[in-house]
PDB file of C-alpha atoms in Angstrom:
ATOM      1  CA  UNK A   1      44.300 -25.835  46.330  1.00 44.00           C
ATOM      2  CA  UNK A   2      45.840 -22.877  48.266  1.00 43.00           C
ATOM      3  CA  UNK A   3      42.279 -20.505  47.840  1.00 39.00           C
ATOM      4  CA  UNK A   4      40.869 -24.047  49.485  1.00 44.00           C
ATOM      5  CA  UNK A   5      43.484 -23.348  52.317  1.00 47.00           C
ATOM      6  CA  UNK A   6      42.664 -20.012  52.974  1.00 42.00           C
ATOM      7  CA  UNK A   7      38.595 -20.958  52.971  1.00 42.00           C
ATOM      8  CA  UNK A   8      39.174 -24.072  55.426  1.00 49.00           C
ATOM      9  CA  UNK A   9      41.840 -22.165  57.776  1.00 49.00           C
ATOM     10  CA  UNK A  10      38.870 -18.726  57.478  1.00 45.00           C
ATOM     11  CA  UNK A  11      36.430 -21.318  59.161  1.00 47.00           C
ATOM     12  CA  UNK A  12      38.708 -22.792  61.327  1.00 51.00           C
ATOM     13  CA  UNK A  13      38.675 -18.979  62.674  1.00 49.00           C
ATOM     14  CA  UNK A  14      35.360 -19.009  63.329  1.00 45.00           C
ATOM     15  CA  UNK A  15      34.727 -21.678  64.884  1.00 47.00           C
ATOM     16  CA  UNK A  16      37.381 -20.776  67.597  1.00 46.00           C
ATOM     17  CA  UNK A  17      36.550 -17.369  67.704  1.00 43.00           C
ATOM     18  CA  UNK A  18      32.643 -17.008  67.569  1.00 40.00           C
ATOM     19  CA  UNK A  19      31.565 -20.157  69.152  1.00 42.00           C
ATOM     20  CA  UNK A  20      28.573 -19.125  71.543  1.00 45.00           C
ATOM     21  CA  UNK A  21      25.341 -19.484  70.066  1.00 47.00           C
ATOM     22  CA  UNK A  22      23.256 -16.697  70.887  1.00 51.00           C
ATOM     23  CA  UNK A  23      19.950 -18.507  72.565  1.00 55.00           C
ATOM     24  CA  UNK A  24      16.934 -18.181  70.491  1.00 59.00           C
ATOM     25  CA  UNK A  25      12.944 -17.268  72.015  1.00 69.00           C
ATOM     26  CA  UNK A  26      11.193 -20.547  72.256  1.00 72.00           C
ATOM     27  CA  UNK A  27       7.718 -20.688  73.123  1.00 89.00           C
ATOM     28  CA  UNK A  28       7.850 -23.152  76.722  1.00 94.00           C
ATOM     29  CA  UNK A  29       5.282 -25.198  75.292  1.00 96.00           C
ATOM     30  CA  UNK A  30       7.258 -26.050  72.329  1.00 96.00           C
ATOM     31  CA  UNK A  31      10.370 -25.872  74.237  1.00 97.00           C
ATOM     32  CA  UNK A  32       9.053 -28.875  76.901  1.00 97.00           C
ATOM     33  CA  UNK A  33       7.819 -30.746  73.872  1.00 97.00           C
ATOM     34  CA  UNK A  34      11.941 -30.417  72.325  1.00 98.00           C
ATOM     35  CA  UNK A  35      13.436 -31.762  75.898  1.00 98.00           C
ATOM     36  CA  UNK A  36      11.053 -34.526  75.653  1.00 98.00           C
ATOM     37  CA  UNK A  37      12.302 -35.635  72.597  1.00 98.00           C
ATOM     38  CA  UNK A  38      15.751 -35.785  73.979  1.00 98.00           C
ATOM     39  CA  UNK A  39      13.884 -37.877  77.392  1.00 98.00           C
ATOM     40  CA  UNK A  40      12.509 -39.853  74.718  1.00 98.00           C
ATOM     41  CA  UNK A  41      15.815 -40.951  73.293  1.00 98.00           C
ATOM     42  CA  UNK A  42      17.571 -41.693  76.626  1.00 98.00           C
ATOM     43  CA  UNK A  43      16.643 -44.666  77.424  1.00 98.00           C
ATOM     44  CA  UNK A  44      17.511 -46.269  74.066  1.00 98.00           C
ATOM     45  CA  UNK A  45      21.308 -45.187  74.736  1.00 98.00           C
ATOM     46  CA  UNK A  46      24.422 -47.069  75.708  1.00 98.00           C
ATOM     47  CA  UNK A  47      27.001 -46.255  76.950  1.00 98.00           C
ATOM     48  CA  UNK A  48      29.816 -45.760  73.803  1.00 98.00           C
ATOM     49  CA  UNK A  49      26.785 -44.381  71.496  1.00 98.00           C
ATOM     50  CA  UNK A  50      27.792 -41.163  69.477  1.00 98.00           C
ATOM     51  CA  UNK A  51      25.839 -38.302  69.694  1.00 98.00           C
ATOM     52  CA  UNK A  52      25.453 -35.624  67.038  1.00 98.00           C
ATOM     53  CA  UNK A  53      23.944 -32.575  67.317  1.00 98.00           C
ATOM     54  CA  UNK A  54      23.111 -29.356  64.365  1.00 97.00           C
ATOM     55  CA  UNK A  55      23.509 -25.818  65.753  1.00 95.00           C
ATOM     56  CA  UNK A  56      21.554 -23.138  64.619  1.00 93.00           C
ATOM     57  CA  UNK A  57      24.112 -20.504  64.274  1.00 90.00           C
ATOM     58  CA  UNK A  58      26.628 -19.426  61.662  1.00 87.00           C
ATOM     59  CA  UNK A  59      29.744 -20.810  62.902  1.00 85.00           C
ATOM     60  CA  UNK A  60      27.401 -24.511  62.823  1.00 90.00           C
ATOM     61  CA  UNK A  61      26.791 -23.569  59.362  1.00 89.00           C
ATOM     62  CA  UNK A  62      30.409 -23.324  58.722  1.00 88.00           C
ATOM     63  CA  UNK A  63      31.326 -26.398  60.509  1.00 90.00           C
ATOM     64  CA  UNK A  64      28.709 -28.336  58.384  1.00 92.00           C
ATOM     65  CA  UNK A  65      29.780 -26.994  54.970  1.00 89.00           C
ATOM     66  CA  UNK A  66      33.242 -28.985  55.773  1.00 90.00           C
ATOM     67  CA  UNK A  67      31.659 -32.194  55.931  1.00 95.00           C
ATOM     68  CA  UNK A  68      32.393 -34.627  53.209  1.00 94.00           C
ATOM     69  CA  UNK A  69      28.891 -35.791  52.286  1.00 94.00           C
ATOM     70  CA  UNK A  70      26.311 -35.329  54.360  1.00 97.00           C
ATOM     71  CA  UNK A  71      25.805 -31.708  56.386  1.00 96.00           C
ATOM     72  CA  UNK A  72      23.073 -32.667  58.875  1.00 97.00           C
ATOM     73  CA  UNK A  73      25.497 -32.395  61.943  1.00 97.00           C
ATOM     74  CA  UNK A  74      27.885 -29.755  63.311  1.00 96.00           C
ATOM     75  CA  UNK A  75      29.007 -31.426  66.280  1.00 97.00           C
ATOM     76  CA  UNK A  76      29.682 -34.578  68.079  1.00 98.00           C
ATOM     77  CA  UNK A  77      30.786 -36.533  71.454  1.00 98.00           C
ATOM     78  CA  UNK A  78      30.572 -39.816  72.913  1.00 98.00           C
ATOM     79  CA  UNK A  79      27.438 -40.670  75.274  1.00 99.00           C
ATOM     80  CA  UNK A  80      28.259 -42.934  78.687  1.00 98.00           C
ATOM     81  CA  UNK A  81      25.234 -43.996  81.062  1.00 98.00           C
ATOM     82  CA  UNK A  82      27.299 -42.248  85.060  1.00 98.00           C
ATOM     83  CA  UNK A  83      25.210 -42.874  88.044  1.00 95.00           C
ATOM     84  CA  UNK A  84      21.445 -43.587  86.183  1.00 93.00           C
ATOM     85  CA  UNK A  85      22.969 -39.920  83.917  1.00 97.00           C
ATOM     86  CA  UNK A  86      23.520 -39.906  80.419  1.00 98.00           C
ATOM     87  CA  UNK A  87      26.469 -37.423  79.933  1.00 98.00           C
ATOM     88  CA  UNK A  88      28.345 -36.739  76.918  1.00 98.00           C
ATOM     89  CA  UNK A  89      32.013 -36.117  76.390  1.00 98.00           C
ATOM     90  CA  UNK A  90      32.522 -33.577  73.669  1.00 98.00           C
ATOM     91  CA  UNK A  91      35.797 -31.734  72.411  1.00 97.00           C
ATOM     92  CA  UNK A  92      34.846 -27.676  71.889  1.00 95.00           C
ATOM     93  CA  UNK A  93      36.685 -24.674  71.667  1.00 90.00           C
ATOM     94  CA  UNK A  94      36.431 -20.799  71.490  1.00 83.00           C
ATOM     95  CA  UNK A  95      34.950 -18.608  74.053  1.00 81.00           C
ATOM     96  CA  UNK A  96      31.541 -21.198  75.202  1.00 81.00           C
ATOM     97  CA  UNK A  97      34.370 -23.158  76.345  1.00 92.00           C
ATOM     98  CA  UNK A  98      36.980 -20.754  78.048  1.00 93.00           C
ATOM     99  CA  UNK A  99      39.255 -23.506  79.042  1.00 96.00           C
ATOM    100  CA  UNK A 100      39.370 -25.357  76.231  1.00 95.00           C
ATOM    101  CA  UNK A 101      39.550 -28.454  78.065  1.00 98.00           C
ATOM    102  CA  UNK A 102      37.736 -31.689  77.282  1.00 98.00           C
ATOM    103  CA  UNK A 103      33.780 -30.950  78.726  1.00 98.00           C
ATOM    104  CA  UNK A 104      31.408 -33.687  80.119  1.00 98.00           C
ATOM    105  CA  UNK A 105      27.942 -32.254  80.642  1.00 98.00           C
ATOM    106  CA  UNK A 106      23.917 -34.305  80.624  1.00 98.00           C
ATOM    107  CA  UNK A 107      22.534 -34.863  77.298  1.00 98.00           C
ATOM    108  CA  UNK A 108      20.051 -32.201  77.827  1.00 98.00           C
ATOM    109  CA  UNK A 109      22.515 -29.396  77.771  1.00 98.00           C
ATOM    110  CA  UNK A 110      24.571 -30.709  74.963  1.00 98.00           C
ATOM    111  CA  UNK A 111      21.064 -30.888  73.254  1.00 98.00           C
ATOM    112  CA  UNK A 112      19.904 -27.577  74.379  1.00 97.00           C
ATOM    113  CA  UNK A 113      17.094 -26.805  71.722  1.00 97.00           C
ATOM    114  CA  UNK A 114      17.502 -23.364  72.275  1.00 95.00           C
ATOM    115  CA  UNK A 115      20.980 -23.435  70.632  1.00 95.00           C
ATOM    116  CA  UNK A 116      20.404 -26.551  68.433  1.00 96.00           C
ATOM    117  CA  UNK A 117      17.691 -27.870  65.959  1.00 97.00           C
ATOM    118  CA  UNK A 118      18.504 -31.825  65.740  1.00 98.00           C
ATOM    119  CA  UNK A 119      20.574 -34.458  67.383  1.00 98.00           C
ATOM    120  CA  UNK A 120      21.125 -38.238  66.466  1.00 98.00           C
ATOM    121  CA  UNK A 121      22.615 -40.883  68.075  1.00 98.00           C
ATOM    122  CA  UNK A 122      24.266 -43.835  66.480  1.00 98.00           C
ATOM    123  CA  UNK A 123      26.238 -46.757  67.544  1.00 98.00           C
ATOM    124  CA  UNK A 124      29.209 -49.097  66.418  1.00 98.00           C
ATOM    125  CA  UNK A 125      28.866 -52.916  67.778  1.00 98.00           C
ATOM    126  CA  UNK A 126      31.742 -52.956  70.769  1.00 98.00           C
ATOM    127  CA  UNK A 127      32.192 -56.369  72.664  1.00 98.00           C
ATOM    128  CA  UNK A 128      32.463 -55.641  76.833  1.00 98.00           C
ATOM    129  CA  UNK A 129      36.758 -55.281  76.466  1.00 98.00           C
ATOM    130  CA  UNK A 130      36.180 -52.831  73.277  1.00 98.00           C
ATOM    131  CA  UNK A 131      33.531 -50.402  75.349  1.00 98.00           C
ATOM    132  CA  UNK A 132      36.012 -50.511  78.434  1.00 98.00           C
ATOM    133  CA  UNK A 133      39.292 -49.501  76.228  1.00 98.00           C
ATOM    134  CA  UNK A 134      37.149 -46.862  74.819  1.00 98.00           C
ATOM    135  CA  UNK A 135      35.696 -45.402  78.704  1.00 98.00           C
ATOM    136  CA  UNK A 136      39.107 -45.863  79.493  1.00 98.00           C
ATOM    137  CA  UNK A 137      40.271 -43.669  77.184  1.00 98.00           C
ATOM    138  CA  UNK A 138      37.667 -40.883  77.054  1.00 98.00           C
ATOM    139  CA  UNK A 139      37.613 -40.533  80.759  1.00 98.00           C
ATOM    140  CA  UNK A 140      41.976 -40.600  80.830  1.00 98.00           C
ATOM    141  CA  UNK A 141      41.016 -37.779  78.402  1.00 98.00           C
ATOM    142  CA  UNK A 142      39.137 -36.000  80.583  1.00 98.00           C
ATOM    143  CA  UNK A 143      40.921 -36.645  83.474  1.00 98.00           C
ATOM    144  CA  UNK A 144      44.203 -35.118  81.786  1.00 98.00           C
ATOM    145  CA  UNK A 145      42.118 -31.987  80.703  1.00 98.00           C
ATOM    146  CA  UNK A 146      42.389 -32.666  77.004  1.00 98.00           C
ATOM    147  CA  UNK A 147      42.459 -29.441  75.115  1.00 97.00           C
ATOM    148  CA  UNK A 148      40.967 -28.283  71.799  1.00 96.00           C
ATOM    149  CA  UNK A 149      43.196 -28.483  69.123  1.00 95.00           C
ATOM    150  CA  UNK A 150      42.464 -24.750  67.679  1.00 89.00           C
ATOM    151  CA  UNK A 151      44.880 -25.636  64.318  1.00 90.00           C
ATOM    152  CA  UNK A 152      43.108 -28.695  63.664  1.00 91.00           C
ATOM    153  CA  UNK A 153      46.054 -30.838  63.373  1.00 92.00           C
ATOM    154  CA  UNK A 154      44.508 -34.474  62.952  1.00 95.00           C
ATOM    155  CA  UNK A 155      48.677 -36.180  63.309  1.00 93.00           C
ATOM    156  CA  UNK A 156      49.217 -34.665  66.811  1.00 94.00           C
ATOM    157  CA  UNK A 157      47.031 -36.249  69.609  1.00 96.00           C
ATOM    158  CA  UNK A 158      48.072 -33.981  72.362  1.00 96.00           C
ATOM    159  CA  UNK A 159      45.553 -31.204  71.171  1.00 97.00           C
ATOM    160  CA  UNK A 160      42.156 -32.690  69.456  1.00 97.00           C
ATOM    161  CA  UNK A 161      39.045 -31.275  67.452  1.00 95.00           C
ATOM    162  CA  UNK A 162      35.610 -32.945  68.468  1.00 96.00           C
ATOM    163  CA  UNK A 163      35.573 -35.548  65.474  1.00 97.00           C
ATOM    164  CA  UNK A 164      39.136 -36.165  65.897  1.00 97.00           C
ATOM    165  CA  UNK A 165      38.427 -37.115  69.535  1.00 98.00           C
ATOM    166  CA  UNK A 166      35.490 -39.006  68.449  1.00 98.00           C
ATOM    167  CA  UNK A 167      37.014 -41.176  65.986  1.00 98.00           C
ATOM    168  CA  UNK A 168      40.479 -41.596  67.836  1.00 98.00           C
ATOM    169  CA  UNK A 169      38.332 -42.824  70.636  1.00 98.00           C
ATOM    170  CA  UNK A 170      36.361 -45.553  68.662  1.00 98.00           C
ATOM    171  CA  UNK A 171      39.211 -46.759  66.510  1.00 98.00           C
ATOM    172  CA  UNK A 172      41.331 -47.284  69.666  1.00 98.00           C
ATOM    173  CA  UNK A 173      38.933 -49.396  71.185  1.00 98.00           C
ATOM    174  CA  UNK A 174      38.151 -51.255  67.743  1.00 98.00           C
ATOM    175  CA  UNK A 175      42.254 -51.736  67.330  1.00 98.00           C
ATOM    176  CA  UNK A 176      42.644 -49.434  64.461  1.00 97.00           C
ATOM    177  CA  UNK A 177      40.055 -50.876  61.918  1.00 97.00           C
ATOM    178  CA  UNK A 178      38.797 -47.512  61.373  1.00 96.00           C
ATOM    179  CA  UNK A 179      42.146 -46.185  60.068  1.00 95.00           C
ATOM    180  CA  UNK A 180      41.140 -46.729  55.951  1.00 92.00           C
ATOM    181  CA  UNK A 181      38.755 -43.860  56.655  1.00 90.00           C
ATOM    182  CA  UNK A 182      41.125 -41.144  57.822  1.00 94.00           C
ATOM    183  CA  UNK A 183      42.163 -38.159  55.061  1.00 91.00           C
ATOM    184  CA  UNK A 184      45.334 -36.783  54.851  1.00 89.00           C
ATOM    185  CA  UNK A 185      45.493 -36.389  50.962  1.00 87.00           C
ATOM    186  CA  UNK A 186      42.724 -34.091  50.455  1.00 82.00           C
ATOM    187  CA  UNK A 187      40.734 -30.853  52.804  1.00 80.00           C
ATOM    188  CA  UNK A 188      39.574 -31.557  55.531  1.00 83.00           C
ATOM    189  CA  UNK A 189      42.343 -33.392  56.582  1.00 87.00           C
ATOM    190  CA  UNK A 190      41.712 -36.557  58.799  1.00 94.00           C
ATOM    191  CA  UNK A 191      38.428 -37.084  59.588  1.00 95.00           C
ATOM    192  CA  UNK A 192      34.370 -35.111  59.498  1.00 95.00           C
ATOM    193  CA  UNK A 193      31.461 -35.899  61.338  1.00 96.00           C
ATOM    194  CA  UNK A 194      29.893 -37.446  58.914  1.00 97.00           C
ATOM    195  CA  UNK A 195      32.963 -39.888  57.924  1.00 96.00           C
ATOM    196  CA  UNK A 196      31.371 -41.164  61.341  1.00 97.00           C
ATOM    197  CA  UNK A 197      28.168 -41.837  61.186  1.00 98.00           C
ATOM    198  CA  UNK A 198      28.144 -42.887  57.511  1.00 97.00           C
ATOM    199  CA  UNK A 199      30.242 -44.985  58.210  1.00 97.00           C
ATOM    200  CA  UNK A 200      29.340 -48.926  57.509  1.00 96.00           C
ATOM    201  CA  UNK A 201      30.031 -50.059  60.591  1.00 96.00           C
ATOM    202  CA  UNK A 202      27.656 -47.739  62.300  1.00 98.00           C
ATOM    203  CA  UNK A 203      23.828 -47.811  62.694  1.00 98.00           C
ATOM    204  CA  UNK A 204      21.689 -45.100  63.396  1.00 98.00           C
ATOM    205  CA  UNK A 205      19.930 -45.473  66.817  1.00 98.00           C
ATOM    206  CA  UNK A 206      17.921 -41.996  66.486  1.00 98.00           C
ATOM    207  CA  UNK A 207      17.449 -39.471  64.918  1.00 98.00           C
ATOM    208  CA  UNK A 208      14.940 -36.062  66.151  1.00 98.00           C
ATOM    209  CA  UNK A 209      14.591 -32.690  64.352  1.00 98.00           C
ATOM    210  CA  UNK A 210      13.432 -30.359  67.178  1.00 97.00           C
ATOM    211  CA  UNK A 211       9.876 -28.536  66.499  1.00 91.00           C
ATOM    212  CA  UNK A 212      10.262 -24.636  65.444  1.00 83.00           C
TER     213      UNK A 212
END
């Protein structure tokens, strides 16, 4: 248990410390045809969907390896439609994010495919008052520059890692009937990205593997 400390707390590290991708060459033809996937998939979005994306670096490759079942994602955020814009509202740390405050940037950028090789969307069923609680409470979020939660602490709620904010998000607006799925008995403590979208409740809107 304690040499599965020391591995999830050396990842932890990386995450926070290496965290900007280093851009790979992309022919533009292949390049256009990538952003028009992600065109593609916008206007099948609402606002609430989650959004999932796999990074192509190491410290992706690290964040995967920590997910309970399935490793296709290293990242996540929640999608709203703003002024005819889909934006997404993602929790990220380390030096890409000097601030460490709670980011809101278009779709596009979150699904650069120069940094990224996939992205899926999925979706929980919220009634009109469960979506509001839940824009309520990402944009309060943002508004209070949230800040990345560098030790990963899933009890506190002051500081919060991208799944963390994810999930919180969703189970507040779903009045807590997400709880049964949080871990605090075994690593990683409280919850992955894929204890999200595998979850039963959710349903996969789509899902794109960018062309290499």
């Amino acid at each position: 248990m304690k040499r599965n400390v020391i591995i999830f707390l050396f990842l932890l590290f990386l995450c926070i410390s290496c965290n900007v991708p280093k851009a790979k060459s992309v022919d533009p033809v292949t390049l256009a045809a990538n952003f028009q996937l992600i065109n593609n998939a916008k206007p099948l979005i609402k606002s609430g969907d989650i959004i999932f994306r796999n990074g192509t670096d190491e410290v992706s490759q690290a964040a995967r390896s920590m997910n309970r079942k399935d490793t296709s994602y290293s990242h996540c955020g929640v999608l709203f439609i703003e002024n005819d814009s889909v934006v997404v509202y993602h929790a990220l740390g380390g030096s890409y994010n000097p601030s460490q405050k709670l980011l809101r940037e278009p779709i596009d950028s979150f699904c650069n495919p120069k940094d990224n090789n996939a992205f899926g969307i999925y979706r929980y069923s919220l009634s009109g008052d469960q979506l509001l609680l839940m824009q309520q409470t990402v944009l309060n979020h943002y508004k209070q520059g949230l800040k990345f939660d560098m030790y990963f602490n899933y009890v506190s709620d002051d500081k919060m890692y991208c799944s963390e904010f994810v999930f919180k998000s969703l189970n507040k607006s779903l009045a807590g009937a997400l709880s049964g799925y949080i871990r605090l008995d075994t690593m990683p403590f409280g919850v992955t990205t894929d204890d999200i979208f595998l979850h039963p409740r959710c349903k996969m809107i789509k899902k794109e593997s960018f062309k290499l």
